[in-house]
PDB file of C-alpha atoms in Angstrom:
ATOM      1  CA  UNK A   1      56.786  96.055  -6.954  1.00 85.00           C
ATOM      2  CA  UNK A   2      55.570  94.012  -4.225  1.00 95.00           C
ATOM      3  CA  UNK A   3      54.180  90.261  -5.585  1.00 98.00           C
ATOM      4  CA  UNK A   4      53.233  86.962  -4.148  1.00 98.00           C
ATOM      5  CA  UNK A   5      53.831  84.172  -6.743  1.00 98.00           C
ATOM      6  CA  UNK A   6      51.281  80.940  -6.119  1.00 98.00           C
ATOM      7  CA  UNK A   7      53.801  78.249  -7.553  1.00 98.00           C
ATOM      8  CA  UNK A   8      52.536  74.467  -8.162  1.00 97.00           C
ATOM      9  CA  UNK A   9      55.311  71.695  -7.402  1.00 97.00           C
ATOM     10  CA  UNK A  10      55.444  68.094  -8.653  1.00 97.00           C
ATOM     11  CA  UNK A  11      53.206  65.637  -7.125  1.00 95.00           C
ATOM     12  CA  UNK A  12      55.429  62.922  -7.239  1.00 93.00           C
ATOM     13  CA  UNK A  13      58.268  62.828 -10.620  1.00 95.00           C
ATOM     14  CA  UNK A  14      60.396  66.016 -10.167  1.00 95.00           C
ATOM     15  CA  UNK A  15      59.844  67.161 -13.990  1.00 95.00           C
ATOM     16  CA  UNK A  16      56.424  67.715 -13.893  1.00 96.00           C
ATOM     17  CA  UNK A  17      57.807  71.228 -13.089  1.00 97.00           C
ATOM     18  CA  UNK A  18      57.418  74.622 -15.272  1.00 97.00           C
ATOM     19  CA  UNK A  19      60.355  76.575 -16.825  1.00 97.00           C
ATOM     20  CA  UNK A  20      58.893  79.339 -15.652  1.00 98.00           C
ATOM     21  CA  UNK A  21      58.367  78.152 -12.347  1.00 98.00           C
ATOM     22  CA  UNK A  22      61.778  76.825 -11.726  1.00 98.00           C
ATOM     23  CA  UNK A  23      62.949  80.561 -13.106  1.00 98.00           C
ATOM     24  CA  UNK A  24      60.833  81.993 -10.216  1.00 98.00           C
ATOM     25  CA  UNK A  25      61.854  80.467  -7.535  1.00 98.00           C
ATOM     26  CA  UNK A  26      65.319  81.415  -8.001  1.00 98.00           C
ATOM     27  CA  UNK A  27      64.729  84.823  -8.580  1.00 98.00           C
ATOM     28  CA  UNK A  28      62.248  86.117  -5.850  1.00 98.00           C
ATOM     29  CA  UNK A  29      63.178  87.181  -2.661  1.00 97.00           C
ATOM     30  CA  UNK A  30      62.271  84.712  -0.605  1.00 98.00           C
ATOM     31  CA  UNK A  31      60.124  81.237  -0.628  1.00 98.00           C
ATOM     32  CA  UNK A  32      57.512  80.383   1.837  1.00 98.00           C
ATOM     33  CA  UNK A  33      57.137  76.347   2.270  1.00 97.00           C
ATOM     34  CA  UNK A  34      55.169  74.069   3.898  1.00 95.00           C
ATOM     35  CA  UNK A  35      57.833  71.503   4.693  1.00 95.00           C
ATOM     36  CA  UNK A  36      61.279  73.618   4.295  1.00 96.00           C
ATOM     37  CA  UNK A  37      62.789  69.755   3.814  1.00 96.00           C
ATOM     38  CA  UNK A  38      60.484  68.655   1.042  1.00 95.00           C
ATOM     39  CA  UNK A  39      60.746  72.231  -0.789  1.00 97.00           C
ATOM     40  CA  UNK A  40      64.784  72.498  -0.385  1.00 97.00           C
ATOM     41  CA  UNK A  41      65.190  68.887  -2.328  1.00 96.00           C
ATOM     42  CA  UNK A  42      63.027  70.343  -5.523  1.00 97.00           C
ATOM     43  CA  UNK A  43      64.952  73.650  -4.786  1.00 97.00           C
ATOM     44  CA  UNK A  44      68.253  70.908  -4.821  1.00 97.00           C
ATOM     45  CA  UNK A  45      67.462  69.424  -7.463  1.00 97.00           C
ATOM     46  CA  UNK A  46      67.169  72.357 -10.052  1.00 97.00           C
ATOM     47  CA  UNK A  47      70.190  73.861  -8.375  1.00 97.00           C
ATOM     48  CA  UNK A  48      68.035  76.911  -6.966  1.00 98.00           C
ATOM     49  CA  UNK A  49      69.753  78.810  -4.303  1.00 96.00           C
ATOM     50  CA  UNK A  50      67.689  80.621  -2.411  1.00 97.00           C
ATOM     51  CA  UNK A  51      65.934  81.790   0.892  1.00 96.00           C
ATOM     52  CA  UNK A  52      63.123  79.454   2.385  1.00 97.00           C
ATOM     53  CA  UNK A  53      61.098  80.156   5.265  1.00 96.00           C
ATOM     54  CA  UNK A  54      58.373  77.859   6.695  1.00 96.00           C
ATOM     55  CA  UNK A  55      54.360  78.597   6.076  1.00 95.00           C
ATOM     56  CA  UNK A  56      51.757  75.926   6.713  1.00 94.00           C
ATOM     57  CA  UNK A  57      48.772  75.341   8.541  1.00 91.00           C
ATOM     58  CA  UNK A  58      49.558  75.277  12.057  1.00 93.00           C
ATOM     59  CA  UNK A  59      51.734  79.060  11.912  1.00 93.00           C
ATOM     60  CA  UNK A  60      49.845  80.690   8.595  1.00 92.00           C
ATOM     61  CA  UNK A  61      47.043  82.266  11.204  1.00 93.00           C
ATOM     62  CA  UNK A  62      50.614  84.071  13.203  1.00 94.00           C
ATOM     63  CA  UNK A  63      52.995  85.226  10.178  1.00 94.00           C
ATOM     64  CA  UNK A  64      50.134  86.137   6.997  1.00 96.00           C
ATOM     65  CA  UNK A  65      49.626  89.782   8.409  1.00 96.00           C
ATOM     66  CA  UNK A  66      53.467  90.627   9.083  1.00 96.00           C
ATOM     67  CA  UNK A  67      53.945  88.674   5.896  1.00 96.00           C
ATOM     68  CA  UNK A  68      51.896  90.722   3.548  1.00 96.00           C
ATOM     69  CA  UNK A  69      53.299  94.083   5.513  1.00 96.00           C
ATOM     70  CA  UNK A  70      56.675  92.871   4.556  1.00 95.00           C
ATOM     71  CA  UNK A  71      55.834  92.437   1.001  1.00 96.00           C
ATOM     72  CA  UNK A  72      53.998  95.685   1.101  1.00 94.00           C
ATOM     73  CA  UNK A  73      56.541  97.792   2.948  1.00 94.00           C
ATOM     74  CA  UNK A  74      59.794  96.127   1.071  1.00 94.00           C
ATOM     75  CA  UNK A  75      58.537  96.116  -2.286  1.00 94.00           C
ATOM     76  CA  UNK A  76      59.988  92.341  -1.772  1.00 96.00           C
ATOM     77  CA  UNK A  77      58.839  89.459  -3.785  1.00 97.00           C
ATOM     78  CA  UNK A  78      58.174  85.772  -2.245  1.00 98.00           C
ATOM     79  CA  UNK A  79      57.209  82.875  -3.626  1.00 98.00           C
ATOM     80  CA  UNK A  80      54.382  80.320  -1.881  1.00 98.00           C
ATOM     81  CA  UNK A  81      54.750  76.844  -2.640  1.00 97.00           C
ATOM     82  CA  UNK A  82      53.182  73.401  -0.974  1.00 95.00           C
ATOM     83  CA  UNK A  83      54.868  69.807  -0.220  1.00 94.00           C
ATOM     84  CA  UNK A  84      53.035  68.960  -3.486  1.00 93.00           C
ATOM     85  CA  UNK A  85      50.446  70.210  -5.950  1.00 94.00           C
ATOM     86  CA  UNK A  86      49.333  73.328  -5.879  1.00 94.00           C
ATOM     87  CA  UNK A  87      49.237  75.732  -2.963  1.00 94.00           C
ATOM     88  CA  UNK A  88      45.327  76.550  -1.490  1.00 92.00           C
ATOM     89  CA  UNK A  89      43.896  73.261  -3.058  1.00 90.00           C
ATOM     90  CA  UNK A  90      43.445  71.287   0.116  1.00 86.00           C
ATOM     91  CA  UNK A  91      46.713  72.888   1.057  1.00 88.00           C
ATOM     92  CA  UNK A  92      47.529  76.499   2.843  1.00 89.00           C
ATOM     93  CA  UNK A  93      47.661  79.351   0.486  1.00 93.00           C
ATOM     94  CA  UNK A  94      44.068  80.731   1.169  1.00 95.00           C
ATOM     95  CA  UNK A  95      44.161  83.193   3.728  1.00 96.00           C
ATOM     96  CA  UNK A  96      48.147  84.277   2.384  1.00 97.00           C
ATOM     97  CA  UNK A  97      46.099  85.174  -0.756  1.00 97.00           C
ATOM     98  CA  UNK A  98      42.854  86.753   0.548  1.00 97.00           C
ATOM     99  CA  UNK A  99      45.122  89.021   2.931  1.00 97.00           C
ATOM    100  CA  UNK A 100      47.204  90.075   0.116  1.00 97.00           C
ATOM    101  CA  UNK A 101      44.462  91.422  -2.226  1.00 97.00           C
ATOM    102  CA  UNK A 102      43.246  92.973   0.562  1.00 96.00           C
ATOM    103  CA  UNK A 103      45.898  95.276   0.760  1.00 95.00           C
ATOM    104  CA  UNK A 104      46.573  95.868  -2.448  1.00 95.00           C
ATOM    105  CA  UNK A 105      49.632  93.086  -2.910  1.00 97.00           C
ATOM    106  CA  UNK A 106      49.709  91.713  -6.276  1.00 97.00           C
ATOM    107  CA  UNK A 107      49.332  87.776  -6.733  1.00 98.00           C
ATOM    108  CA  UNK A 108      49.859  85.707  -9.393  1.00 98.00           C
ATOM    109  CA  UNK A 109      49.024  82.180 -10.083  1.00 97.00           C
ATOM    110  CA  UNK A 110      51.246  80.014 -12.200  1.00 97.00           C
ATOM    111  CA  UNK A 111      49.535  76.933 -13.789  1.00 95.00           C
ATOM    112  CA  UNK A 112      51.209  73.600 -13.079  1.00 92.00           C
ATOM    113  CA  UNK A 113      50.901  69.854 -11.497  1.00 90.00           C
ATOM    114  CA  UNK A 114      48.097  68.592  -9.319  1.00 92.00           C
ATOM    115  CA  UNK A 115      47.102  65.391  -8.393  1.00 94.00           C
ATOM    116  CA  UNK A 116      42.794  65.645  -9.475  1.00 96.00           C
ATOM    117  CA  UNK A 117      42.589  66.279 -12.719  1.00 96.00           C
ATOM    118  CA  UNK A 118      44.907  63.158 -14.134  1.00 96.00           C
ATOM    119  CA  UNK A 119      43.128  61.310 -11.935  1.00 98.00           C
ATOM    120  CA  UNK A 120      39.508  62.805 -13.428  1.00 98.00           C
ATOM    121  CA  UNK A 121      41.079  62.159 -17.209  1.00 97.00           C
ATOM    122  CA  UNK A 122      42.245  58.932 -15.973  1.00 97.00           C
ATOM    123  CA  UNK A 123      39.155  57.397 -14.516  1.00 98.00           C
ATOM    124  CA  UNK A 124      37.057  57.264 -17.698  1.00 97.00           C
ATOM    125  CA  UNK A 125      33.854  58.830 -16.078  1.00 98.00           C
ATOM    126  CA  UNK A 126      32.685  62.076 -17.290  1.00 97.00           C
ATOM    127  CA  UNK A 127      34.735  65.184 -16.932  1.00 96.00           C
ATOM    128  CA  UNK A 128      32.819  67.892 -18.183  1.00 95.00           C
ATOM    129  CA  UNK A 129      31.337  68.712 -15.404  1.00 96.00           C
ATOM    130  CA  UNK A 130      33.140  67.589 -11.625  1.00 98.00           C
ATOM    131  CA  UNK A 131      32.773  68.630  -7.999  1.00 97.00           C
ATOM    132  CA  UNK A 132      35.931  68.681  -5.871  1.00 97.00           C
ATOM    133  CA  UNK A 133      35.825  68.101  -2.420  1.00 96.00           C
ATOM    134  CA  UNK A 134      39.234  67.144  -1.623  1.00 95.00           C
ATOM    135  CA  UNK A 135      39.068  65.486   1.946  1.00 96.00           C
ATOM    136  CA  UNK A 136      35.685  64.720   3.701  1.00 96.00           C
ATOM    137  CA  UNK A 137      35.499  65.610   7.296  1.00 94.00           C
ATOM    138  CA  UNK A 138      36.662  63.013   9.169  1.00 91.00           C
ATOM    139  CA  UNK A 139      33.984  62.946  11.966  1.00 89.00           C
ATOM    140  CA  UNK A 140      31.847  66.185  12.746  1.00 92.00           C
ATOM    141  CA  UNK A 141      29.575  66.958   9.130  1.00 95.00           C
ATOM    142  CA  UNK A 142      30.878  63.382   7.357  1.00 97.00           C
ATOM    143  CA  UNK A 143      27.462  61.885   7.450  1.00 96.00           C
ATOM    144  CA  UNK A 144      25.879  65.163   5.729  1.00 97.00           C
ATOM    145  CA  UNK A 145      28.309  65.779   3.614  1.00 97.00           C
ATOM    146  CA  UNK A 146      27.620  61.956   2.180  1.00 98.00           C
ATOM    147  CA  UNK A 147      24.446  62.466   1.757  1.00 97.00           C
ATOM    148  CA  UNK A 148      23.981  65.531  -0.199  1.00 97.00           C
ATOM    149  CA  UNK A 149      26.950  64.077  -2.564  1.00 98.00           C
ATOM    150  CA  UNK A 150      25.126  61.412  -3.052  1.00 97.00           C
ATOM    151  CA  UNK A 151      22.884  62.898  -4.776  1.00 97.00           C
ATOM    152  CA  UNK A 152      25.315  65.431  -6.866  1.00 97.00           C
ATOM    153  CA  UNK A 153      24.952  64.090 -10.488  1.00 97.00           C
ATOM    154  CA  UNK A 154      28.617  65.412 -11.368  1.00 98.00           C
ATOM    155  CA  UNK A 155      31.592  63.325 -11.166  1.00 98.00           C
ATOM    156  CA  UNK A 156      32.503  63.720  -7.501  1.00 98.00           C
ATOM    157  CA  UNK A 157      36.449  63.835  -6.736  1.00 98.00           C
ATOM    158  CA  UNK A 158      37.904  63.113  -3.330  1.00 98.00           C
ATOM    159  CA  UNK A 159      41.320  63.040  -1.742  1.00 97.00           C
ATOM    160  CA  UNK A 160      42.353  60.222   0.689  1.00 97.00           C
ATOM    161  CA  UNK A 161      44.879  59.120   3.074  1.00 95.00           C
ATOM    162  CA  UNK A 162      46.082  55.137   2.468  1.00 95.00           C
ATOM    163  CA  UNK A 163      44.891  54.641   5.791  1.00 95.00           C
ATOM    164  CA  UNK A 164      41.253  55.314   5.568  1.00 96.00           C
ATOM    165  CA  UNK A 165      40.602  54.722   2.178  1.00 97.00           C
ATOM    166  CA  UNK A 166      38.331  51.870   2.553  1.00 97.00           C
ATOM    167  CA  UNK A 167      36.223  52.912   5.232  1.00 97.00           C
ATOM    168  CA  UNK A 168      35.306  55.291   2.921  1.00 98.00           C
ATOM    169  CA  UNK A 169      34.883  53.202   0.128  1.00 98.00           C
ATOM    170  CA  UNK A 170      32.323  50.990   2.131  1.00 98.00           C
ATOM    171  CA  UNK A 171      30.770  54.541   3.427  1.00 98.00           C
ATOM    172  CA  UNK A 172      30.335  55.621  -0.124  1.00 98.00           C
ATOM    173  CA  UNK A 173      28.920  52.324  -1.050  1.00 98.00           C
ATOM    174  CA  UNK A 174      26.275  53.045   1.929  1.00 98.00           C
ATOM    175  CA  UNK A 175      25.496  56.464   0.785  1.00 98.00           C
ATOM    176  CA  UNK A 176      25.785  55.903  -2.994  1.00 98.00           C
ATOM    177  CA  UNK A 177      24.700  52.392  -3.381  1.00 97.00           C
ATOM    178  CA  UNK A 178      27.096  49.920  -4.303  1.00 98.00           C
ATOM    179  CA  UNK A 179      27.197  49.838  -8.266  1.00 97.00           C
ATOM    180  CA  UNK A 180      28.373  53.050  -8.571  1.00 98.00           C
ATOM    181  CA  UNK A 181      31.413  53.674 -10.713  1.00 98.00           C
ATOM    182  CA  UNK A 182      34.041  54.619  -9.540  1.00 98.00           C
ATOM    183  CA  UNK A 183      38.320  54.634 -10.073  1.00 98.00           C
ATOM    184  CA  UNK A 184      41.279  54.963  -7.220  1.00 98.00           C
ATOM    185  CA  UNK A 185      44.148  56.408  -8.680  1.00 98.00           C
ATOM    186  CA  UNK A 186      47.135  55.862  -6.498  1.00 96.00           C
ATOM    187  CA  UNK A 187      51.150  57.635  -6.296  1.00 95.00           C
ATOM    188  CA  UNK A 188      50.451  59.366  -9.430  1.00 96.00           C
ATOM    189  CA  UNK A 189      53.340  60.025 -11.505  1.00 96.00           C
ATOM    190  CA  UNK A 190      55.746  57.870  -9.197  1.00 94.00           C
ATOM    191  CA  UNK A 191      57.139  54.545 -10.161  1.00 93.00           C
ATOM    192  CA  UNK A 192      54.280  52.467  -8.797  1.00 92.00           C
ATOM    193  CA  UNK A 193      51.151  54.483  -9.943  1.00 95.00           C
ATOM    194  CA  UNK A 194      48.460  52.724 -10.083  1.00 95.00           C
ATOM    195  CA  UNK A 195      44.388  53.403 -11.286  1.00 97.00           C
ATOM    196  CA  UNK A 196      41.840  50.669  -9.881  1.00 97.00           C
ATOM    197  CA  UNK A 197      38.381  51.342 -11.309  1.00 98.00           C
ATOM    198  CA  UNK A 198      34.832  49.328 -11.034  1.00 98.00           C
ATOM    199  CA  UNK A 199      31.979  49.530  -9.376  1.00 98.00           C
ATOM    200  CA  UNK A 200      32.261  50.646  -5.643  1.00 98.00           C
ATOM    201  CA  UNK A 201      31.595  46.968  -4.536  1.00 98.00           C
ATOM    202  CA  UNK A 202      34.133  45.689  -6.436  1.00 98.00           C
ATOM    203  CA  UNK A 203      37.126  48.183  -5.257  1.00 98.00           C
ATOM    204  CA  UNK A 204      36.295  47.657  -1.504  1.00 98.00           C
ATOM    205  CA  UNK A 205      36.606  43.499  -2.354  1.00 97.00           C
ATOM    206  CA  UNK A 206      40.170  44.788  -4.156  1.00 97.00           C
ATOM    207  CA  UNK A 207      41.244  46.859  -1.578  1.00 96.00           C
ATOM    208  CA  UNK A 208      40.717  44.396   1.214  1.00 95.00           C
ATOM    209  CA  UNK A 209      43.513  42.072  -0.183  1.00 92.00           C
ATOM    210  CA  UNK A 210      45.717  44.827  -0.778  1.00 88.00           C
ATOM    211  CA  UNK A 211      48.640  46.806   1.564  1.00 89.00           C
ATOM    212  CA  UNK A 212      47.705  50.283   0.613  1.00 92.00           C
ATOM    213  CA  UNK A 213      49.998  52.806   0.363  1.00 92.00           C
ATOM    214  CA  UNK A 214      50.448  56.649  -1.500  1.00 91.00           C
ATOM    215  CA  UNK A 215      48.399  59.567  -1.571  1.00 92.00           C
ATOM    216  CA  UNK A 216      45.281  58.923  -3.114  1.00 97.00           C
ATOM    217  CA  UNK A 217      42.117  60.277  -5.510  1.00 98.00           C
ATOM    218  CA  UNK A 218      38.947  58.759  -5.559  1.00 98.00           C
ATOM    219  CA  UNK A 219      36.717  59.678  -8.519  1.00 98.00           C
ATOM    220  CA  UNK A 220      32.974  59.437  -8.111  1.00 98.00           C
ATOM    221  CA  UNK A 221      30.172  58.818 -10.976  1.00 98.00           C
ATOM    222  CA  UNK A 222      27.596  61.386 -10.043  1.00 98.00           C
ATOM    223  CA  UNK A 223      23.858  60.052  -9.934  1.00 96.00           C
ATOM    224  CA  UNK A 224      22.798  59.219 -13.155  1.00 90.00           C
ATOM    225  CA  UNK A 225      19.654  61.414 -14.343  1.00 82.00           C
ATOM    226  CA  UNK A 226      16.225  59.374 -14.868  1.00 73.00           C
TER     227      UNK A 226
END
C-alpha cells in the first residue's frame, strides 16, 4: 500500500534519532531530501543504504503531483525528511502532504527532534500555552506582524538566522517594550549550545559583544494580563 512517511531528523547530535525512524528509512522505497548531502551523512552514519532523491522549496511546486501519482500508481513507499527537525515546520513538507490526502495516499507522521520546544522548556517562561511563528517576514508584513504579537499574551516562539538576530531583538524591544522576558537558545544539542535569557534590553547589550553564530530560537513572554 502506497504511504508517505513524515520523518523528523536530528537538529544538531546525530542520536537524537528514533529506532523506528532509522528502521524506516532503510526500508521504504525511496527518500525525498532537502539537501541529498546533509540527508546521505545521517543515512551514513546509521549505515542506511538506500535511494535519495532531492525535494525542497525551490522544485516541491514541479515534482509533488508526479510524486503522489507515483506513490499512488506503484503502491511504492517514500520517506520525506528535512536538513533538520521536522519536515513542514518552517521546512517543505506542506503541500507533499496536502496533495497526498487529497488523493487518497496514506501519511504518517513519526514523532521526533525539533529545535522549539527544548528551547520553550528551556527558557523558563510559561509553556502551557505558546504561539509559533517560526521566521517573521523579513520585509513585506514584518511591521504588522510585530504588532499584533505584541500584544499575544502567550509565550511567542521565533526562529532566527545568526545574522539578523539582533535587529530583531532591538525590533522586538520597539514593539514589545524593552523589559520583556525573553531567552535565545543557540546550536541546540551541538557542542557549543548555548541559552541567553533576560529582559529584551539586556540580550541586545549581550549580543552586541558577541560573534553570533548557529541556528537560533527566540522565546517571547507574551503580554502579561492586568
Amino acid at each position: 500500500m502506497s504511504k508517505l512517511y513524515i520523518i523528523p531528523t536530528p537538529i544538531g547530535n546525530l542520536e537524537d534519532i528514533t529506532f523506528r525512524a532509522v528502521r524506516i528509512l532503510g526500508e521504504v522505497d525511496f527518500i525525498l531530501a532537502e539537501d541529498t548531502r546533509n540527508t546521505k551523512k545521517l543515512l551514513d552514519h546509521y549505515q542506511i543504504r538506500n535511494r535519495i532523491e532531492s525535494h525542497h522549496k525551490f522544485n516541491e511546486h514541479q515534482k509533488t503531483d508526479s510524486l503522489v501519482q507515483r506513490l499512488a500508481e506503484n503502491d511504492e513507499t517514500a520517506a520525506l525528511v528535512s536538513d533538520s527537525g521536522s519536515p513542514g515546520i518552517s521546512d517543505p513538507g506542506f503541500l507533499l502532504v496536502s496533495t497526498c490526502l487529497s488523493k487518497g495516499v496514506e501519511v504518517e507522521t513519526l514523532p521526533g527532534a525539533t529545535a522549539f520546544i527544548p528551547a520553550l522548556v528551556n527558557s523558563g517562561l510559561p509553556c502551557d500555552r505558546f504561539v509559533f511563528e517560526g521566521f517573521l517576514p523579513h520585509k513585506k508584513g514584518r511591521k504588522k506582524r510585530l504588532e499584533l504579537l505584541a500584544e499575544e499574551t502567550r509565550t511567542v516562539i521565533l526562529y532566527e538566522s545568526p545574522y539578523r538576530l539582533l535587529k530583531t531583538l532591538q525590533q522586538l524591544a520597539e514593539y514589545f517594550g524593552p523589559s520583556r522576558r525573553t531567552s535565545v537558545s543557540r546550536e541546540l544539542t551541538k557542542i557549543y549550545e548555548e541559552h541567553v535569557r533576560g529582559t529584551l534590553a539586556e540580550l541586545i547589550s549581550h549580543f552586541e559583544k558577541q560573534k553570533i553564530k548557529g541556528e537560533i530560537v527566540i522565546v517571547v513572554e507574551g503580554k502579561r494580563r492586568r
